[in-house]
């Protein structure tokens, strides 16, 4: 019988550091492409101004449900249509201006998304009035609870789902983790997370534990756990649905293997 997740295991840093080092070593021998960075999913390299953050937020808004390539191809026209994302100008768009956007064939002509950009310009200005800058508002969220910040962003802005909010934060330089079903299955097998338990707090505890024990950032931790468990862009998966235990370096640490 598989053991339940042990609540104290995430405090066992030597064990976590050992597990992660083994995963990274194995992954390095199996990668088949370059390692992607968070900025691959974003638009801008730098987000020094609120205008740039607003543009990135809008890019992620359009990216939900569309391929990033389609959105990127249309971005020069989108920038022009939205006055380079000048907040005051966009917030002042009226119904007639919105109709012009909806009729513009160079744009992604989704009325809800186009209208949401205008609404969000107003919301960013409200935040700036209350907090000084959009960045200051984002940074005011407690660091220990930053894994929930994407929910606050999604709640605050129009037509921004939690996923789009997550990519907005990642692209804007926030250090966050992501998880997939493959990742959670791996952590379950290692006794770190009960897969049925959907507590994001526990998942955060595990990811932070790996990060602090290994010195790797949360993004790097997420990426390597996911690859090891899914085989994404690797020569072969290791701990996929049908685990390749004979090829795995984690026998000694695996509840599933030792059950
Ligand atoms: S020993 Fe098997 S089940 Fe355990 S982590 Fe490795 S591949 Fe997965």
GROMACS .gro file of C-alpha atoms and ligand atoms in nm:
model
  267
    1UNK     CA    1   0.000   0.000   0.000
    2UNK     CA    2   0.127   0.346  -0.092
    3UNK     CA    3   0.215   0.557   0.210
    4UNK     CA    4   0.037   0.886   0.266
    5UNK     CA    5   0.222   1.211   0.215
    6UNK     CA    6   0.434   1.289   0.519
    7UNK     CA    7   0.376   1.645   0.642
    8UNK     CA    8   0.732   1.673   0.774
    9UNK     CA    9   0.911   1.552   0.464
   10UNK     CA   10   0.918   1.899   0.309
   11UNK     CA   11   1.136   2.012   0.600
   12UNK     CA   12   1.394   1.745   0.522
   13UNK     CA   13   1.611   1.968   0.305
   14UNK     CA   14   1.900   1.725   0.250
   15UNK     CA   15   1.651   1.473   0.114
   16UNK     CA   16   1.483   1.730  -0.110
   17UNK     CA   17   1.817   1.857  -0.235
   18UNK     CA   18   1.924   1.501  -0.313
   19UNK     CA   19   1.600   1.421  -0.500
   20UNK     CA   20   1.616   1.737  -0.706
   21UNK     CA   21   1.983   1.692  -0.792
   22UNK     CA   22   1.908   1.339  -0.917
   23UNK     CA   23   1.615   1.465  -1.125
   24UNK     CA   24   1.821   1.744  -1.280
   25UNK     CA   25   2.107   1.508  -1.364
   26UNK     CA   26   1.870   1.260  -1.526
   27UNK     CA   27   1.686   1.534  -1.715
   28UNK     CA   28   2.008   1.679  -1.853
   29UNK     CA   29   2.083   1.347  -2.019
   30UNK     CA   30   1.737   1.333  -2.176
   31UNK     CA   31   1.661   1.690  -2.293
   32UNK     CA   32   1.614   1.722  -2.664
   33UNK     CA   33   1.570   2.097  -2.699
   34UNK     CA   34   1.676   2.417  -2.532
   35UNK     CA   35   1.537   2.500  -2.192
   36UNK     CA   36   1.261   2.758  -2.217
   37UNK     CA   37   1.258   3.057  -1.990
   38UNK     CA   38   0.947   3.234  -1.854
   39UNK     CA   39   0.994   3.517  -2.105
   40UNK     CA   40   0.922   3.275  -2.390
   41UNK     CA   41   0.556   3.300  -2.296
   42UNK     CA   42   0.552   3.675  -2.258
   43UNK     CA   43   0.573   3.973  -2.487
   44UNK     CA   44   0.820   4.222  -2.345
   45UNK     CA   45   1.171   4.176  -2.209
   46UNK     CA   46   1.141   4.463  -1.964
   47UNK     CA   47   0.846   4.585  -1.758
   48UNK     CA   48   0.992   4.899  -1.607
   49UNK     CA   49   0.673   5.104  -1.640
   50UNK     CA   50   0.305   5.056  -1.565
   51UNK     CA   51   0.241   5.109  -1.934
   52UNK     CA   52   0.460   4.808  -2.011
   53UNK     CA   53   0.285   4.600  -1.744
   54UNK     CA   54  -0.050   4.700  -1.890
   55UNK     CA   55   0.068   4.594  -2.236
   56UNK     CA   56   0.187   4.258  -2.103
   57UNK     CA   57  -0.144   4.209  -1.921
   58UNK     CA   58  -0.329   4.282  -2.246
   59UNK     CA   59  -0.106   4.042  -2.440
   60UNK     CA   60  -0.191   3.763  -2.197
   61UNK     CA   61  -0.558   3.858  -2.218
   62UNK     CA   62  -0.556   3.809  -2.596
   63UNK     CA   63  -0.336   3.500  -2.563
   64UNK     CA   64  -0.606   3.308  -2.373
   65UNK     CA   65  -0.773   3.088  -2.632
   66UNK     CA   66  -0.541   3.194  -2.917
   67UNK     CA   67  -0.195   3.078  -3.013
   68UNK     CA   68   0.082   3.309  -2.897
   69UNK     CA   69   0.205   3.320  -3.257
   70UNK     CA   70  -0.127   3.460  -3.382
   71UNK     CA   71  -0.130   3.722  -3.108
   72UNK     CA   72   0.235   3.816  -3.169
   73UNK     CA   73   0.172   3.857  -3.542
   74UNK     CA   74  -0.112   4.094  -3.472
   75UNK     CA   75   0.061   4.283  -3.197
   76UNK     CA   76   0.203   4.573  -3.402
   77UNK     CA   77  -0.149   4.655  -3.519
   78UNK     CA   78  -0.287   4.598  -3.169
   79UNK     CA   79  -0.030   4.838  -3.020
   80UNK     CA   80  -0.118   5.099  -3.274
   81UNK     CA   81  -0.493   5.057  -3.218
   82UNK     CA   82  -0.447   5.095  -2.842
   83UNK     CA   83  -0.218   5.402  -2.863
   84UNK     CA   84   0.092   5.205  -2.750
   85UNK     CA   85  -0.110   5.117  -2.439
   86UNK     CA   86  -0.111   5.469  -2.305
   87UNK     CA   87  -0.333   5.417  -2.000
   88UNK     CA   88  -0.513   5.751  -2.001
   89UNK     CA   89  -0.584   5.738  -2.374
   90UNK     CA   90  -0.716   5.382  -2.366
   91UNK     CA   91  -0.932   5.448  -2.059
   92UNK     CA   92  -1.096   5.731  -2.254
   93UNK     CA   93  -1.204   5.508  -2.545
   94UNK     CA   94  -1.580   5.543  -2.599
   95UNK     CA   95  -1.836   5.310  -2.760
   96UNK     CA   96  -1.770   5.450  -3.106
   97UNK     CA   97  -1.397   5.384  -3.071
   98UNK     CA   98  -1.471   5.031  -2.954
   99UNK     CA   99  -1.680   4.968  -3.265
  100UNK     CA  100  -1.384   5.081  -3.477
  101UNK     CA  101  -1.166   4.825  -3.300
  102UNK     CA  102  -1.421   4.549  -3.354
  103UNK     CA  103  -1.432   4.635  -3.726
  104UNK     CA  104  -1.053   4.646  -3.768
  105UNK     CA  105  -0.944   4.329  -3.959
  106UNK     CA  106  -0.583   4.369  -3.842
  107UNK     CA  107  -0.687   4.294  -3.481
  108UNK     CA  108  -0.820   3.991  -3.300
  109UNK     CA  109  -1.180   4.100  -3.334
  110UNK     CA  110  -1.316   3.960  -3.012
  111UNK     CA  111  -1.548   4.225  -2.871
  112UNK     CA  112  -1.525   4.097  -2.514
  113UNK     CA  113  -1.146   4.105  -2.514
  114UNK     CA  114  -1.124   4.443  -2.687
  115UNK     CA  115  -1.369   4.595  -2.440
  116UNK     CA  116  -1.183   4.435  -2.149
  117UNK     CA  117  -0.860   4.615  -2.245
  118UNK     CA  118  -1.045   4.947  -2.212
  119UNK     CA  119  -1.197   4.844  -1.879
  120UNK     CA  120  -0.857   4.729  -1.752
  121UNK     CA  121  -0.695   5.061  -1.839
  122UNK     CA  122  -0.939   5.223  -1.596
  123UNK     CA  123  -0.868   4.960  -1.332
  124UNK     CA  124  -0.493   5.008  -1.363
  125UNK     CA  125  -0.540   5.383  -1.320
  126UNK     CA  126  -0.748   5.320  -1.007
  127UNK     CA  127  -0.473   5.099  -0.867
  128UNK     CA  128  -0.210   5.362  -0.948
  129UNK     CA  129  -0.416   5.623  -0.767
  130UNK     CA  130  -0.439   5.403  -0.457
  131UNK     CA  131  -0.089   5.248  -0.455
  132UNK     CA  132   0.137   5.475  -0.658
  133UNK     CA  133   0.215   5.222  -0.930
  134UNK     CA  134   0.079   4.893  -1.057
  135UNK     CA  135   0.409   4.730  -0.964
  136UNK     CA  136   0.378   4.864  -0.609
  137UNK     CA  137   0.032   4.708  -0.581
  138UNK     CA  138   0.161   4.372  -0.704
  139UNK     CA  139   0.461   4.391  -0.472
  140UNK     CA  140   0.239   4.470  -0.174
  141UNK     CA  141   0.105   4.114  -0.179
  142UNK     CA  142   0.273   3.912   0.102
  143UNK     CA  143   0.571   3.719  -0.036
  144UNK     CA  144   0.474   3.405   0.155
  145UNK     CA  145   0.135   3.406  -0.021
  146UNK     CA  146   0.256   3.508  -0.363
  147UNK     CA  147   0.153   3.171  -0.502
  148UNK     CA  148  -0.204   3.308  -0.474
  149UNK     CA  149  -0.134   3.645  -0.637
  150UNK     CA  150  -0.255   3.530  -0.979
  151UNK     CA  151  -0.601   3.484  -0.825
  152UNK     CA  152  -0.603   3.842  -0.704
  153UNK     CA  153  -0.496   3.966  -1.048
  154UNK     CA  154  -0.770   3.759  -1.213
  155UNK     CA  155  -1.025   3.892  -0.967
  156UNK     CA  156  -0.921   4.252  -1.022
  157UNK     CA  157  -0.913   4.267  -1.404
  158UNK     CA  158  -1.172   4.201  -1.672
  159UNK     CA  159  -1.143   3.888  -1.889
  160UNK     CA  160  -0.825   3.776  -1.717
  161UNK     CA  161  -0.852   3.417  -1.602
  162UNK     CA  162  -0.619   3.268  -1.344
  163UNK     CA  163  -0.404   3.112  -1.615
  164UNK     CA  164  -0.362   3.441  -1.803
  165UNK     CA  165  -0.290   3.614  -1.473
  166UNK     CA  166  -0.026   3.353  -1.393
  167UNK     CA  167   0.150   3.406  -1.728
  168UNK     CA  168   0.128   3.781  -1.681
  169UNK     CA  169   0.307   3.756  -1.348
  170UNK     CA  170   0.567   3.510  -1.475
  171UNK     CA  171   0.638   3.727  -1.779
  172UNK     CA  172   0.664   4.033  -1.556
  173UNK     CA  173   0.942   3.885  -1.349
  174UNK     CA  174   0.763   3.724  -1.053
  175UNK     CA  175   0.915   3.403  -0.926
  176UNK     CA  176   0.633   3.149  -0.922
  177UNK     CA  177   0.593   2.777  -0.967
  178UNK     CA  178   0.354   2.586  -1.186
  179UNK     CA  179   0.226   2.233  -1.150
  180UNK     CA  180   0.072   1.978  -1.380
  181UNK     CA  181  -0.102   1.645  -1.327
  182UNK     CA  182   0.231   1.479  -1.412
  183UNK     CA  183   0.410   1.684  -1.148
  184UNK     CA  184   0.153   1.602  -0.880
  185UNK     CA  185   0.166   1.232  -0.965
  186UNK     CA  186   0.544   1.234  -0.924
  187UNK     CA  187   0.522   1.417  -0.591
  188UNK     CA  188   0.259   1.169  -0.476
  189UNK     CA  189   0.488   0.878  -0.562
  190UNK     CA  190   0.770   1.041  -0.369
  191UNK     CA  191   0.544   1.079  -0.065
  192UNK     CA  192   0.551   1.458  -0.081
  193UNK     CA  193   0.195   1.529  -0.185
  194UNK     CA  194  -0.125   1.334  -0.168
  195UNK     CA  195  -0.236   1.364  -0.532
  196UNK     CA  196  -0.600   1.379  -0.433
  197UNK     CA  197  -0.531   1.665  -0.199
  198UNK     CA  198  -0.569   1.977  -0.412
  199UNK     CA  199  -0.435   2.213  -0.151
  200UNK     CA  200  -0.224   2.476  -0.323
  201UNK     CA  201  -0.076   2.567   0.015
  202UNK     CA  202   0.076   2.221   0.050
  203UNK     CA  203   0.199   2.230  -0.309
  204UNK     CA  204   0.357   2.568  -0.239
  205UNK     CA  205   0.527   2.422   0.068
  206UNK     CA  206   0.674   2.141  -0.141
  207UNK     CA  207   0.791   2.368  -0.423
  208UNK     CA  208   0.945   2.620  -0.184
  209UNK     CA  209   1.111   2.330  -0.002
  210UNK     CA  210   1.272   2.208  -0.325
  211UNK     CA  211   1.373   2.561  -0.418
  212UNK     CA  212   1.530   2.646  -0.085
  213UNK     CA  213   1.697   2.309  -0.046
  214UNK     CA  214   1.850   2.310  -0.393
  215UNK     CA  215   1.905   2.681  -0.454
  216UNK     CA  216   1.710   2.657  -0.781
  217UNK     CA  217   1.434   2.906  -0.854
  218UNK     CA  218   1.069   2.804  -0.835
  219UNK     CA  219   1.039   2.813  -1.213
  220UNK     CA  220   1.337   2.579  -1.257
  221UNK     CA  221   1.196   2.345  -0.992
  222UNK     CA  222   0.857   2.332  -1.169
  223UNK     CA  223   1.012   2.278  -1.508
  224UNK     CA  224   1.239   1.993  -1.401
  225UNK     CA  225   0.974   1.811  -1.200
  226UNK     CA  226   0.730   1.839  -1.490
  227UNK     CA  227   0.981   1.715  -1.746
  228UNK     CA  228   1.092   1.423  -1.532
  229UNK     CA  229   0.728   1.320  -1.483
  230UNK     CA  230   0.590   1.393  -1.829
  231UNK     CA  231   0.884   1.346  -2.064
  232UNK     CA  232   0.796   1.677  -2.227
  233UNK     CA  233   1.049   1.737  -2.508
  234UNK     CA  234   1.270   1.464  -2.368
  235UNK     CA  235   1.399   1.149  -2.529
  236UNK     CA  236   1.181   0.949  -2.294
  237UNK     CA  237   0.975   1.009  -1.980
  238UNK     CA  238   1.099   0.863  -1.651
  239UNK     CA  239   0.812   0.877  -1.404
  240UNK     CA  240   0.519   0.893  -1.648
  241UNK     CA  241   0.191   0.707  -1.605
  242UNK     CA  242   0.385   0.390  -1.671
  243UNK     CA  243   0.698   0.467  -1.473
  244UNK     CA  244   1.035   0.342  -1.595
  245UNK     CA  245   1.159   0.252  -1.251
  246UNK     CA  246   1.462   0.054  -1.375
  247UNK     CA  247   1.588   0.379  -1.533
  248UNK     CA  248   1.506   0.598  -1.234
  249UNK     CA  249   1.762   0.727  -0.981
  250UNK     CA  250   1.497   0.773  -0.709
  251UNK     CA  251   1.428   0.420  -0.595
  252UNK     CA  252   1.533   0.480  -0.239
  253UNK     CA  253   1.310   0.785  -0.203
  254UNK     CA  254   1.001   0.652  -0.374
  255UNK     CA  255   0.700   0.537  -0.174
  256UNK     CA  256   0.540   0.397  -0.488
  257UNK     CA  257   0.842   0.182  -0.572
  258UNK     CA  258   0.893   0.066  -0.216
  259UNK     CA  259   0.527   0.000  -0.139
  260LIG     S1  260   1.109   0.477  -0.880
  260LIG    FE1  261   0.951   0.459  -1.041
  260LIG     S2  262   0.760   0.542  -0.953
  260LIG    FE2  263   0.935   0.608  -0.824
  260LIG     S3  264   0.991   0.812  -0.897
  260LIG    FE3  265   1.117   0.662  -1.006
  260LIG     S4  266   1.007   0.612  -1.197
  260LIG    FE4  267   0.864   0.715  -1.056
   0.00000   0.00000   0.00000
